[in-house]
PDB file of C-alpha atoms and ligand atoms in Angstrom:
ATOM      1  CA  MET A 105     101.972 -17.720 293.958  1.00 89.00           C
ATOM      2  CA  LYS A 106     101.321 -21.227 292.663  1.00 95.00           C
ATOM      3  CA  ASP A 107     101.309 -22.715 296.170  1.00 96.00           C
ATOM      4  CA  ARG A 108      99.126 -19.922 297.492  1.00 97.00           C
ATOM      5  CA  PHE A 109      96.587 -20.399 294.678  1.00 98.00           C
ATOM      6  CA  ILE A 110      96.456 -24.166 295.177  1.00 98.00           C
ATOM      7  CA  ALA A 111      96.133 -23.823 298.970  1.00 98.00           C
ATOM      8  CA  ALA A 112      93.309 -21.281 298.575  1.00 98.00           C
ATOM      9  CA  LEU A 113      91.430 -23.664 296.261  1.00 97.00           C
ATOM     10  CA  GLN A 114      91.925 -26.703 298.452  1.00 97.00           C
ATOM     11  CA  GLN A 115      90.947 -24.839 301.630  1.00 97.00           C
ATOM     12  CA  ASN A 116      87.997 -23.147 299.905  1.00 97.00           C
ATOM     13  CA  ASN A 117      89.382 -19.798 301.070  1.00 98.00           C
ATOM     14  CA  LEU A 118      87.958 -16.960 298.975  1.00 98.00           C
ATOM     15  CA  ALA A 119      89.814 -14.236 300.887  1.00 98.00           C
ATOM     16  CA  GLU A 120      93.139 -15.934 300.094  1.00 98.00           C
ATOM     17  CA  MET A 121      92.122 -16.556 296.475  1.00 98.00           C
ATOM     18  CA  ARG A 122      91.474 -12.837 296.048  1.00 98.00           C
ATOM     19  CA  LYS A 123      95.083 -12.107 296.985  1.00 97.00           C
ATOM     20  CA  VAL A 124      96.439 -14.229 294.121  1.00 98.00           C
ATOM     21  CA  PRO A 125      96.982 -12.266 290.866  1.00 98.00           C
ATOM     22  CA  LYS A 126      94.432 -13.114 288.190  1.00 98.00           C
ATOM     23  CA  ALA A 127      93.443 -11.822 284.769  1.00 98.00           C
ATOM     24  CA  ASP A 128      89.960 -10.920 283.542  1.00 98.00           C
ATOM     25  CA  LEU A 129      90.052 -10.782 279.755  1.00 98.00           C
ATOM     26  CA  HIS A 130      86.317 -10.795 279.059  1.00 98.00           C
ATOM     27  CA  ASN A 131      84.545  -7.992 280.881  1.00 98.00           C
ATOM     28  CA  HIS A 132      81.850  -5.663 279.532  1.00 97.00           C
ATOM     29  CA  SER A 133      82.604  -2.758 281.919  1.00 96.00           C
ATOM     30  CA  THR A 134      79.101  -1.276 282.269  1.00 95.00           C
ATOM     31  CA  ARG A 135      77.821  -4.735 283.232  1.00 95.00           C
ATOM     32  CA  GLY A 136      81.113  -5.902 284.754  1.00 95.00           C
ATOM     33  CA  GLY A 137      81.093  -4.216 288.136  1.00 96.00           C
ATOM     34  CA  ASN A 138      80.535  -5.125 291.735  1.00 96.00           C
ATOM     35  CA  LYS A 139      76.871  -5.506 292.580  1.00 96.00           C
ATOM     36  CA  ARG A 140      77.203  -4.523 296.271  1.00 96.00           C
ATOM     37  CA  TYR A 141      78.969  -1.307 295.245  1.00 97.00           C
ATOM     38  CA  ILE A 142      76.087  -0.344 292.953  1.00 97.00           C
ATOM     39  CA  GLU A 143      73.457  -1.409 295.508  1.00 96.00           C
ATOM     40  CA  LYS A 144      75.074   0.831 298.106  1.00 96.00           C
ATOM     41  CA  TRP A 145      75.124   3.796 295.717  1.00 95.00           C
ATOM     42  CA  CYS A 146      71.498   3.299 294.638  1.00 93.00           C
ATOM     43  CA  GLY A 147      70.199   2.293 298.063  1.00 94.00           C
ATOM     44  CA  THR A 148      68.359  -0.587 296.351  1.00 94.00           C
ATOM     45  CA  LYS A 149      68.795  -4.334 296.320  1.00 95.00           C
ATOM     46  CA  ILE A 150      69.387  -5.758 292.830  1.00 96.00           C
ATOM     47  CA  PRO A 151      67.700  -9.189 292.560  1.00 96.00           C
ATOM     48  CA  ASP A 152      69.565 -12.346 291.588  1.00 96.00           C
ATOM     49  CA  CYS A 153      69.199 -12.965 287.885  1.00 96.00           C
ATOM     50  CA  PRO A 154      67.162 -15.963 286.714  1.00 96.00           C
ATOM     51  CA  LYS A 155      68.331 -18.464 284.102  1.00 97.00           C
ATOM     52  CA  PHE A 156      67.828 -16.769 280.727  1.00 97.00           C
ATOM     53  CA  ARG A 157      66.851 -18.548 277.553  1.00 95.00           C
ATOM     54  CA  ASP A 158      68.790 -16.127 275.345  1.00 93.00           C
ATOM     55  CA  LEU A 159      70.445 -12.706 275.136  1.00 92.00           C
ATOM     56  CA  HIS A 160      67.118 -11.022 274.496  1.00 94.00           C
ATOM     57  CA  GLU A 161      65.823 -12.146 277.906  1.00 96.00           C
ATOM     58  CA  MET A 162      69.054 -11.013 279.544  1.00 96.00           C
ATOM     59  CA  ASN A 163      68.814  -7.582 277.914  1.00 94.00           C
ATOM     60  CA  GLN A 164      65.233  -7.225 279.134  1.00 96.00           C
ATOM     61  CA  TRP A 165      66.276  -8.123 282.680  1.00 97.00           C
ATOM     62  CA  ASN A 166      69.148  -5.642 282.400  1.00 95.00           C
ATOM     63  CA  ALA A 167      66.797  -2.870 281.285  1.00 94.00           C
ATOM     64  CA  ILE A 168      64.368  -3.468 284.155  1.00 94.00           C
ATOM     65  CA  ASN A 169      66.775  -4.210 286.988  1.00 95.00           C
ATOM     66  CA  LEU A 170      69.938  -2.248 286.190  1.00 94.00           C
ATOM     67  CA  LYS A 171      69.547   0.428 283.542  1.00 91.00           C
ATOM     68  CA  ARG A 172      66.783   2.323 285.302  1.00 91.00           C
ATOM     69  CA  LEU A 173      68.888   2.460 288.494  1.00 93.00           C
ATOM     70  CA  LEU A 174      71.857   3.977 286.689  1.00 94.00           C
ATOM     71  CA  PRO A 175      70.730   6.687 284.305  1.00 93.00           C
ATOM     72  CA  GLY A 176      72.829   9.167 282.340  1.00 95.00           C
ATOM     73  CA  ARG A 177      76.473  10.019 282.673  1.00 97.00           C
ATOM     74  CA  PRO A 178      76.593   9.718 286.502  1.00 96.00           C
ATOM     75  CA  GLY A 179      75.111   6.217 286.241  1.00 96.00           C
ATOM     76  CA  TYR A 180      77.582   5.279 283.519  1.00 97.00           C
ATOM     77  CA  GLU A 181      80.569   6.526 285.499  1.00 98.00           C
ATOM     78  CA  LYS A 182      79.356   4.670 288.585  1.00 97.00           C
ATOM     79  CA  ARG A 183      79.242   1.437 286.570  1.00 97.00           C
ATOM     80  CA  ILE A 184      82.840   1.942 285.418  1.00 98.00           C
ATOM     81  CA  GLU A 185      83.901   2.696 288.997  1.00 98.00           C
ATOM     82  CA  ALA A 186      82.158  -0.499 290.130  1.00 98.00           C
ATOM     83  CA  ALA A 187      84.100  -2.482 287.522  1.00 98.00           C
ATOM     84  CA  PHE A 188      87.482  -1.151 288.660  1.00 98.00           C
ATOM     85  CA  GLU A 189      86.471  -1.638 292.313  1.00 98.00           C
ATOM     86  CA  GLN A 190      85.574  -5.232 291.499  1.00 98.00           C
ATOM     87  CA  ALA A 191      88.923  -5.887 289.782  1.00 98.00           C
ATOM     88  CA  LYS A 192      90.854  -4.385 292.688  1.00 97.00           C
ATOM     89  CA  MET A 193      88.864  -6.310 295.295  1.00 97.00           C
ATOM     90  CA  ASP A 194      89.173  -9.635 293.465  1.00 98.00           C
ATOM     91  CA  GLY A 195      92.914  -9.440 292.801  1.00 98.00           C
ATOM     92  CA  VAL A 196      92.504  -8.965 289.048  1.00 98.00           C
ATOM     93  CA  HIS A 197      95.909  -7.586 288.061  1.00 98.00           C
ATOM     94  CA  LEU A 198      95.282  -7.624 284.308  1.00 98.00           C
ATOM     95  CA  LEU A 199      91.954  -6.331 283.066  1.00 98.00           C
ATOM     96  CA  HIS A 200      90.746  -6.236 279.465  1.00 98.00           C
ATOM     97  CA  MET A 201      87.554  -4.211 279.624  1.00 98.00           C
ATOM     98  CA  SER A 202      85.395  -2.977 276.781  1.00 97.00           C
ATOM     99  CA  VAL A 203      83.788   0.357 276.009  1.00 96.00           C
ATOM    100  CA  THR A 204      81.057   0.066 273.397  1.00 96.00           C
ATOM    101  CA  ILE A 205      80.805   2.484 270.479  1.00 96.00           C
ATOM    102  CA  GLY A 206      77.701   4.595 271.094  1.00 95.00           C
ATOM    103  CA  GLU A 207      78.471   5.192 274.774  1.00 97.00           C
ATOM    104  CA  GLU A 208      80.143   8.490 273.771  1.00 97.00           C
ATOM    105  CA  ALA A 209      76.563   9.805 273.408  1.00 97.00           C
ATOM    106  CA  LEU A 210      76.643  10.330 277.181  1.00 97.00           C
ATOM    107  CA  PHE A 211      79.742  12.537 276.752  1.00 98.00           C
ATOM    108  CA  ASP A 212      78.480  15.132 274.243  1.00 97.00           C
ATOM    109  CA  ASN A 213      79.215  12.617 271.464  1.00 96.00           C
ATOM    110  CA  SER A 214      82.922  13.005 272.186  1.00 97.00           C
ATOM    111  CA  ALA A 215      85.080   9.863 272.173  1.00 97.00           C
ATOM    112  CA  GLU A 216      87.806  11.978 273.750  1.00 97.00           C
ATOM    113  CA  LYS A 217      85.667  13.016 276.726  1.00 98.00           C
ATOM    114  CA  LEU A 218      84.623   9.406 277.270  1.00 98.00           C
ATOM    115  CA  VAL A 219      88.251   8.289 277.277  1.00 98.00           C
ATOM    116  CA  TYR A 220      89.240  11.063 279.725  1.00 98.00           C
ATOM    117  CA  ALA A 221      86.485   9.937 282.099  1.00 98.00           C
ATOM    118  CA  ILE A 222      87.646   6.313 281.994  1.00 98.00           C
ATOM    119  CA  GLN A 223      91.309   7.247 282.430  1.00 98.00           C
ATOM    120  CA  ASP A 224      90.370   9.346 285.432  1.00 98.00           C
ATOM    121  CA  ILE A 225      88.313   6.565 287.047  1.00 98.00           C
ATOM    122  CA  HIS A 226      91.086   4.003 286.466  1.00 98.00           C
ATOM    123  CA  GLN A 227      93.685   6.284 288.077  1.00 98.00           C
ATOM    124  CA  ARG A 228      91.412   7.229 290.942  1.00 98.00           C
ATOM    125  CA  VAL A 229      90.001   3.801 291.803  1.00 98.00           C
ATOM    126  CA  ALA A 230      92.518   1.143 290.799  1.00 98.00           C
ATOM    127  CA  PRO A 231      95.798   2.509 289.365  1.00 98.00           C
ATOM    128  CA  GLU A 232      97.531  -0.742 290.330  1.00 97.00           C
ATOM    129  CA  VAL A 233      95.383  -2.734 287.877  1.00 98.00           C
ATOM    130  CA  ILE A 234      96.981  -3.153 284.443  1.00 98.00           C
ATOM    131  CA  PHE A 235      94.148  -2.025 282.248  1.00 98.00           C
ATOM    132  CA  ILE A 236      93.897  -2.859 278.544  1.00 98.00           C
ATOM    133  CA  PRO A 237      91.199  -0.574 277.102  1.00 98.00           C
ATOM    134  CA  GLU A 238      89.064  -2.414 274.582  1.00 98.00           C
ATOM    135  CA  ILE A 239      86.790  -0.832 272.005  1.00 98.00           C
ATOM    136  CA  ALA A 240      83.718  -2.900 271.188  1.00 97.00           C
ATOM    137  CA  PHE A 241      80.831  -2.550 268.794  1.00 96.00           C
ATOM    138  CA  LEU A 242      77.574  -4.264 267.973  1.00 96.00           C
ATOM    139  CA  THR A 243      76.935  -6.128 264.735  1.00 96.00           C
ATOM    140  CA  TYR A 244      73.601  -4.299 264.394  1.00 94.00           C
ATOM    141  CA  THR A 245      75.285  -1.004 263.458  1.00 91.00           C
ATOM    142  CA  PRO A 246      75.925  -0.744 259.697  1.00 92.00           C
ATOM    143  CA  ILE A 247      79.543  -1.518 258.755  1.00 93.00           C
ATOM    144  CA  ASP A 248      80.312   1.920 257.264  1.00 92.00           C
ATOM    145  CA  GLU A 249      78.920   3.722 260.273  1.00 91.00           C
ATOM    146  CA  THR A 250      80.935   1.479 262.612  1.00 91.00           C
ATOM    147  CA  SER A 251      84.052   2.068 260.539  1.00 93.00           C
ATOM    148  CA  GLU A 252      83.637   5.845 260.686  1.00 94.00           C
ATOM    149  CA  LYS A 253      83.019   5.890 264.424  1.00 94.00           C
ATOM    150  CA  LEU A 254      85.918   3.523 265.038  1.00 95.00           C
ATOM    151  CA  ASP A 255      88.261   6.070 263.389  1.00 95.00           C
ATOM    152  CA  GLN A 256      87.313   8.625 266.033  1.00 95.00           C
ATOM    153  CA  PHE A 257      88.232   6.175 268.796  1.00 97.00           C
ATOM    154  CA  LEU A 258      91.379   4.764 267.198  1.00 96.00           C
ATOM    155  CA  GLU A 259      92.919   8.169 266.515  1.00 96.00           C
ATOM    156  CA  LEU A 260      93.065   8.739 270.286  1.00 97.00           C
ATOM    157  CA  ASN A 261      95.718   5.986 270.446  1.00 97.00           C
ATOM    158  CA  TYR A 262      94.183   4.769 273.697  1.00 97.00           C
ATOM    159  CA  PHE A 263      92.613   1.439 272.801  1.00 98.00           C
ATOM    160  CA  LYS A 264      94.739  -1.713 272.684  1.00 98.00           C
ATOM    161  CA  SER A 265      92.082  -4.306 271.952  1.00 98.00           C
ATOM    162  CA  MET A 266      88.876  -4.630 269.930  1.00 98.00           C
ATOM    163  CA  ASP A 267      85.778  -6.828 270.265  1.00 98.00           C
ATOM    164  CA  ILE A 268      82.499  -7.306 268.406  1.00 98.00           C
ATOM    165  CA  PHE A 269      79.241  -8.783 269.698  1.00 96.00           C
ATOM    166  CA  GLY A 270      75.566  -9.167 268.790  1.00 95.00           C
ATOM    167  CA  ASP A 271      74.542 -11.485 265.942  1.00 95.00           C
ATOM    168  CA  GLU A 272      77.390 -13.983 265.687  1.00 96.00           C
ATOM    169  CA  PHE A 273      76.605 -14.888 262.104  1.00 96.00           C
ATOM    170  CA  ALA A 274      77.144 -11.258 261.037  1.00 96.00           C
ATOM    171  CA  VAL A 275      80.622 -11.118 262.608  1.00 97.00           C
ATOM    172  CA  PRO A 276      82.771 -12.276 259.616  1.00 96.00           C
ATOM    173  CA  ALA A 277      81.306  -9.479 257.446  1.00 95.00           C
ATOM    174  CA  PHE A 278      83.208  -6.899 259.507  1.00 96.00           C
ATOM    175  CA  LYS A 279      86.548  -7.771 257.916  1.00 96.00           C
ATOM    176  CA  LYS A 280      87.229  -4.201 256.745  1.00 94.00           C
ATOM    177  CA  VAL A 281      86.836  -2.851 260.278  1.00 95.00           C
ATOM    178  CA  PHE A 282      89.140  -5.512 261.720  1.00 97.00           C
ATOM    179  CA  ARG A 283      91.848  -4.753 259.109  1.00 97.00           C
ATOM    180  CA  LYS A 284      91.913  -1.199 260.369  1.00 95.00           C
ATOM    181  CA  ALA A 285      92.356  -2.298 263.981  1.00 96.00           C
ATOM    182  CA  LYS A 286      95.046  -4.802 262.979  1.00 97.00           C
ATOM    183  CA  ASP A 287      97.017  -2.038 261.264  1.00 96.00           C
ATOM    184  CA  LYS A 288      96.922  -0.184 264.564  1.00 96.00           C
ATOM    185  CA  GLY A 289      98.266  -3.265 266.370  1.00 97.00           C
ATOM    186  CA  LEU A 290      95.190  -3.946 268.508  1.00 98.00           C
ATOM    187  CA  ILE A 291      94.430  -7.359 270.017  1.00 98.00           C
ATOM    188  CA  LEU A 292      91.552  -8.688 267.899  1.00 98.00           C
ATOM    189  CA  LYS A 293      88.627 -10.472 269.554  1.00 98.00           C
ATOM    190  CA  ALA A 294      85.054 -11.411 268.670  1.00 98.00           C
ATOM    191  CA  HIS A 295      82.075 -12.952 270.456  1.00 98.00           C
ATOM    192  CA  VAL A 296      81.510 -16.177 268.524  1.00 98.00           C
ATOM    193  CA  GLY A 297      80.734 -19.775 269.422  1.00 98.00           C
ATOM    194  CA  GLU A 298      78.509 -18.762 272.330  1.00 97.00           C
ATOM    195  CA  PHE A 299      75.301 -19.365 270.374  1.00 96.00           C
ATOM    196  CA  GLY A 300      76.816 -20.204 266.973  1.00 96.00           C
ATOM    197  CA  THR A 301      78.641 -23.231 265.614  1.00 98.00           C
ATOM    198  CA  ALA A 302      82.179 -24.578 265.695  1.00 98.00           C
ATOM    199  CA  GLU A 303      82.524 -23.816 261.985  1.00 98.00           C
ATOM    200  CA  LEU A 304      81.550 -20.202 262.605  1.00 98.00           C
ATOM    201  CA  VAL A 305      84.275 -19.938 265.249  1.00 98.00           C
ATOM    202  CA  ARG A 306      86.843 -21.053 262.701  1.00 98.00           C
ATOM    203  CA  GLN A 307      85.446 -18.897 259.908  1.00 98.00           C
ATOM    204  CA  ALA A 308      85.377 -15.740 262.038  1.00 98.00           C
ATOM    205  CA  ALA A 309      88.849 -16.376 263.420  1.00 98.00           C
ATOM    206  CA  GLU A 310      90.251 -16.971 259.942  1.00 98.00           C
ATOM    207  CA  VAL A 311      88.553 -14.082 258.143  1.00 98.00           C
ATOM    208  CA  LEU A 312      89.103 -11.496 260.871  1.00 98.00           C
ATOM    209  CA  GLU A 313      92.545 -12.853 261.935  1.00 98.00           C
ATOM    210  CA  LEU A 314      91.438 -13.009 265.554  1.00 98.00           C
ATOM    211  CA  ASP A 315      93.915 -13.354 268.396  1.00 98.00           C
ATOM    212  CA  GLN A 316      91.319 -14.279 270.993  1.00 98.00           C
ATOM    213  CA  ILE A 317      87.693 -15.408 271.020  1.00 98.00           C
ATOM    214  CA  GLN A 318      85.082 -14.395 273.608  1.00 98.00           C
ATOM    215  CA  HIS A 319      83.373 -17.675 274.613  1.00 98.00           C
ATOM    216  CA  GLY A 320      83.983 -19.884 271.536  1.00 98.00           C
ATOM    217  CA  ILE A 321      82.665 -22.892 273.469  1.00 98.00           C
ATOM    218  CA  ALA A 322      80.845 -24.299 270.421  1.00 98.00           C
ATOM    219  CA  ALA A 323      84.295 -25.282 269.107  1.00 98.00           C
ATOM    220  CA  ALA A 324      84.233 -28.192 271.588  1.00 98.00           C
ATOM    221  CA  SER A 325      81.889 -30.067 269.242  1.00 98.00           C
ATOM    222  CA  SER A 326      84.539 -30.285 266.508  1.00 98.00           C
ATOM    223  CA  PRO A 327      87.942 -31.970 266.985  1.00 98.00           C
ATOM    224  CA  GLN A 328      89.045 -30.386 263.673  1.00 98.00           C
ATOM    225  CA  VAL A 329      88.221 -26.857 264.798  1.00 98.00           C
ATOM    226  CA  MET A 330      89.855 -27.467 268.195  1.00 98.00           C
ATOM    227  CA  LYS A 331      93.012 -28.700 266.471  1.00 98.00           C
ATOM    228  CA  TRP A 332      93.004 -25.636 264.243  1.00 98.00           C
ATOM    229  CA  LEU A 333      92.550 -23.279 267.238  1.00 98.00           C
ATOM    230  CA  SER A 334      95.325 -25.086 269.072  1.00 98.00           C
ATOM    231  CA  ASP A 335      97.689 -24.902 266.061  1.00 98.00           C
ATOM    232  CA  GLN A 336      96.931 -21.201 265.570  1.00 98.00           C
ATOM    233  CA  GLN A 337      97.282 -20.581 269.326  1.00 97.00           C
ATOM    234  CA  ILE A 338      93.994 -18.719 269.413  1.00 98.00           C
ATOM    235  CA  GLN A 339      92.837 -18.210 272.973  1.00 98.00           C
ATOM    236  CA  LEU A 340      89.247 -18.627 274.186  1.00 98.00           C
ATOM    237  CA  ASN A 341      88.213 -16.253 276.985  1.00 98.00           C
ATOM    238  CA  ILE A 342      85.562 -18.350 278.717  1.00 98.00           C
ATOM    239  CA  CYS A 343      82.957 -17.286 281.318  1.00 98.00           C
ATOM    240  CA  PRO A 344      81.453 -20.456 282.857  1.00 98.00           C
ATOM    241  CA  THR A 345      78.585 -18.934 284.877  1.00 98.00           C
ATOM    242  CA  SER A 346      77.515 -16.737 281.965  1.00 98.00           C
ATOM    243  CA  ASN A 347      77.254 -19.858 279.786  1.00 98.00           C
ATOM    244  CA  ILE A 348      75.101 -21.614 282.399  1.00 98.00           C
ATOM    245  CA  LEU A 349      72.795 -18.644 283.094  1.00 98.00           C
ATOM    246  CA  LEU A 350      72.328 -18.079 279.357  1.00 97.00           C
ATOM    247  CA  SER A 351      71.339 -21.746 278.960  1.00 97.00           C
ATOM    248  CA  ARG A 352      74.328 -22.617 276.758  1.00 97.00           C
ATOM    249  CA  VAL A 353      75.618 -25.222 279.213  1.00 97.00           C
ATOM    250  CA  GLU A 354      73.702 -27.315 281.745  1.00 97.00           C
ATOM    251  CA  ASN A 355      76.097 -26.995 284.698  1.00 98.00           C
ATOM    252  CA  TYR A 356      79.786 -26.608 285.678  1.00 98.00           C
ATOM    253  CA  GLN A 357      80.315 -30.386 285.634  1.00 98.00           C
ATOM    254  CA  THR A 358      79.502 -30.584 281.931  1.00 98.00           C
ATOM    255  CA  HIS A 359      81.092 -27.298 280.830  1.00 98.00           C
ATOM    256  CA  PRO A 360      83.051 -27.852 277.583  1.00 98.00           C
ATOM    257  CA  ILE A 361      86.082 -25.908 278.888  1.00 98.00           C
ATOM    258  CA  ARG A 362      87.519 -29.297 279.901  1.00 98.00           C
ATOM    259  CA  ILE A 363      87.161 -30.733 276.373  1.00 98.00           C
ATOM    260  CA  LEU A 364      88.756 -27.608 274.876  1.00 98.00           C
ATOM    261  CA  TYR A 365      91.638 -27.812 277.356  1.00 98.00           C
ATOM    262  CA  ASP A 366      92.179 -31.514 276.623  1.00 98.00           C
ATOM    263  CA  HIS A 367      92.416 -30.735 272.911  1.00 98.00           C
ATOM    264  CA  GLY A 368      95.188 -28.216 273.506  1.00 98.00           C
ATOM    265  CA  VAL A 369      93.082 -25.075 273.059  1.00 98.00           C
ATOM    266  CA  ARG A 370      94.292 -22.140 275.151  1.00 98.00           C
ATOM    267  CA  VAL A 371      91.549 -21.199 277.616  1.00 98.00           C
ATOM    268  CA  THR A 372      91.182 -18.487 280.252  1.00 98.00           C
ATOM    269  CA  VAL A 373      88.565 -17.997 283.004  1.00 98.00           C
ATOM    270  CA  ASN A 374      86.687 -14.677 283.098  1.00 98.00           C
ATOM    271  CA  SER A 375      83.653 -12.853 284.491  1.00 97.00           C
ATOM    272  CA  ASP A 376      81.704 -11.391 281.478  1.00 97.00           C
ATOM    273  CA  ASP A 377      78.882  -9.457 283.251  1.00 97.00           C
ATOM    274  CA  MET A 378      79.348  -9.469 287.016  1.00 96.00           C
ATOM    275  CA  LEU A 379      76.496  -7.047 287.669  1.00 96.00           C
ATOM    276  CA  ILE A 380      74.176  -9.689 286.222  1.00 97.00           C
ATOM    277  CA  PHE A 381      75.814 -13.080 286.807  1.00 97.00           C
ATOM    278  CA  ASP A 382      77.583 -12.056 290.043  1.00 97.00           C
ATOM    279  CA  GLN A 383      80.479 -14.511 289.884  1.00 98.00           C
ATOM    280  CA  SER A 384      83.996 -13.095 290.111  1.00 98.00           C
ATOM    281  CA  VAL A 385      87.088 -14.609 288.489  1.00 98.00           C
ATOM    282  CA  SER A 386      88.077 -15.987 291.919  1.00 98.00           C
ATOM    283  CA  GLN A 387      84.645 -17.591 292.337  1.00 98.00           C
ATOM    284  CA  GLU A 388      84.798 -19.062 288.818  1.00 98.00           C
ATOM    285  CA  PHE A 389      88.021 -20.889 289.739  1.00 98.00           C
ATOM    286  CA  PHE A 390      86.199 -22.365 292.752  1.00 98.00           C
ATOM    287  CA  ASN A 391      83.200 -23.278 290.579  1.00 98.00           C
ATOM    288  CA  LEU A 392      85.391 -25.277 288.170  1.00 98.00           C
ATOM    289  CA  TYR A 393      87.391 -26.854 290.987  1.00 98.00           C
ATOM    290  CA  HIS A 394      84.366 -27.942 293.031  1.00 98.00           C
ATOM    291  CA  ALA A 395      82.746 -29.385 289.907  1.00 98.00           C
ATOM    292  CA  GLY A 396      85.768 -31.702 289.650  1.00 98.00           C
ATOM    293  CA  LEU A 397      86.534 -30.405 286.181  1.00 97.00           C
ATOM    294  CA  PHE A 398      90.187 -29.532 286.819  1.00 98.00           C
ATOM    295  CA  SER A 399      92.864 -30.209 289.383  1.00 98.00           C
ATOM    296  CA  ALA A 400      94.212 -27.269 291.391  1.00 98.00           C
ATOM    297  CA  GLU A 401      97.475 -27.501 289.402  1.00 98.00           C
ATOM    298  CA  GLU A 402      95.641 -27.330 286.072  1.00 98.00           C
ATOM    299  CA  LEU A 403      93.643 -24.300 287.193  1.00 98.00           C
ATOM    300  CA  ASN A 404      96.844 -22.603 288.275  1.00 98.00           C
ATOM    301  CA  GLU A 405      98.322 -23.241 284.841  1.00 98.00           C
ATOM    302  CA  ILE A 406      95.191 -21.652 283.272  1.00 98.00           C
ATOM    303  CA  ARG A 407      95.508 -18.685 285.653  1.00 98.00           C
ATOM    304  CA  GLU A 408      99.178 -18.146 284.781  1.00 98.00           C
ATOM    305  CA  ASP A 409      98.650 -18.574 281.026  1.00 97.00           C
ATOM    306  CA  ALA A 410      96.160 -15.698 280.993  1.00 98.00           C
ATOM    307  CA  PHE A 411      99.078 -13.295 281.608  1.00 97.00           C
ATOM    308  CA  ALA A 412     101.019 -14.612 278.615  1.00 91.00           C
ATOM    309  CA  ASN A 413      99.145 -12.633 275.950  1.00 66.00           C
TER     310      ASN A 413
HETATM  311 ZN1   ZN B 661      80.724 -11.260 276.641  1.00 56.59          ZN
END
């Protein structure tokens, strides 16, 4: 596969790149699907997203351009279908994809019914994709409420990974919730170092005993934090286009993924929110290659490493 991946990159052949197995370890399911698939279902063109100044602007764009097209349970299920379709089409063999606590409201407030629906869609649309179900929650929900709801999801013994997002600076306070997930053997992740600092990346990883970090790019400003991440073998699941369109990084050429890689930090390349940013894992490999950030061999090593955890 190494030769095939390198040839696809060098020949700028997207169709060939899609045939090479890849992992997507940072995907928000309801925003992670194929745009053309949703456009076809809705009979409406979804505009290209602009460059956002922050998450608030992105959420507003999402509400206007996506949410109103996809209401209720049918809209939700279509989004999940679009995400599995996308993975299948792009040659994503390993998919970590998150369901956010609160989405069970569309399923009579039943975590079980939500899980059945997702299992069914996975089996129907892309059974060949190795799917790691991830439970995610927002920092804005009070800790005790999150903890209680998490119990309902964890007792189904379905989820294998957990993620938290929202206000990065609130993340370390969720230690109690992460202990629970660790006892269950889940992969522990958190969104930090996207808007926050290198020190916050280290603090969150240490306090919550994280295995992987979603984004974490702020760590590139601190050689000490990068050394610590490298020593602890904590992996950063990076989404280059998301970082550019959320104004965290100027362009691919200056993306800090290269600095992180050079300091021995484990990095992977992922999609984040394809319905918004519209760049697949395959396209992200081309983006980094064409920017001259990595050689084809280095990108292949990054691709292969993503299957190691
Ligand atoms: Zn994300």
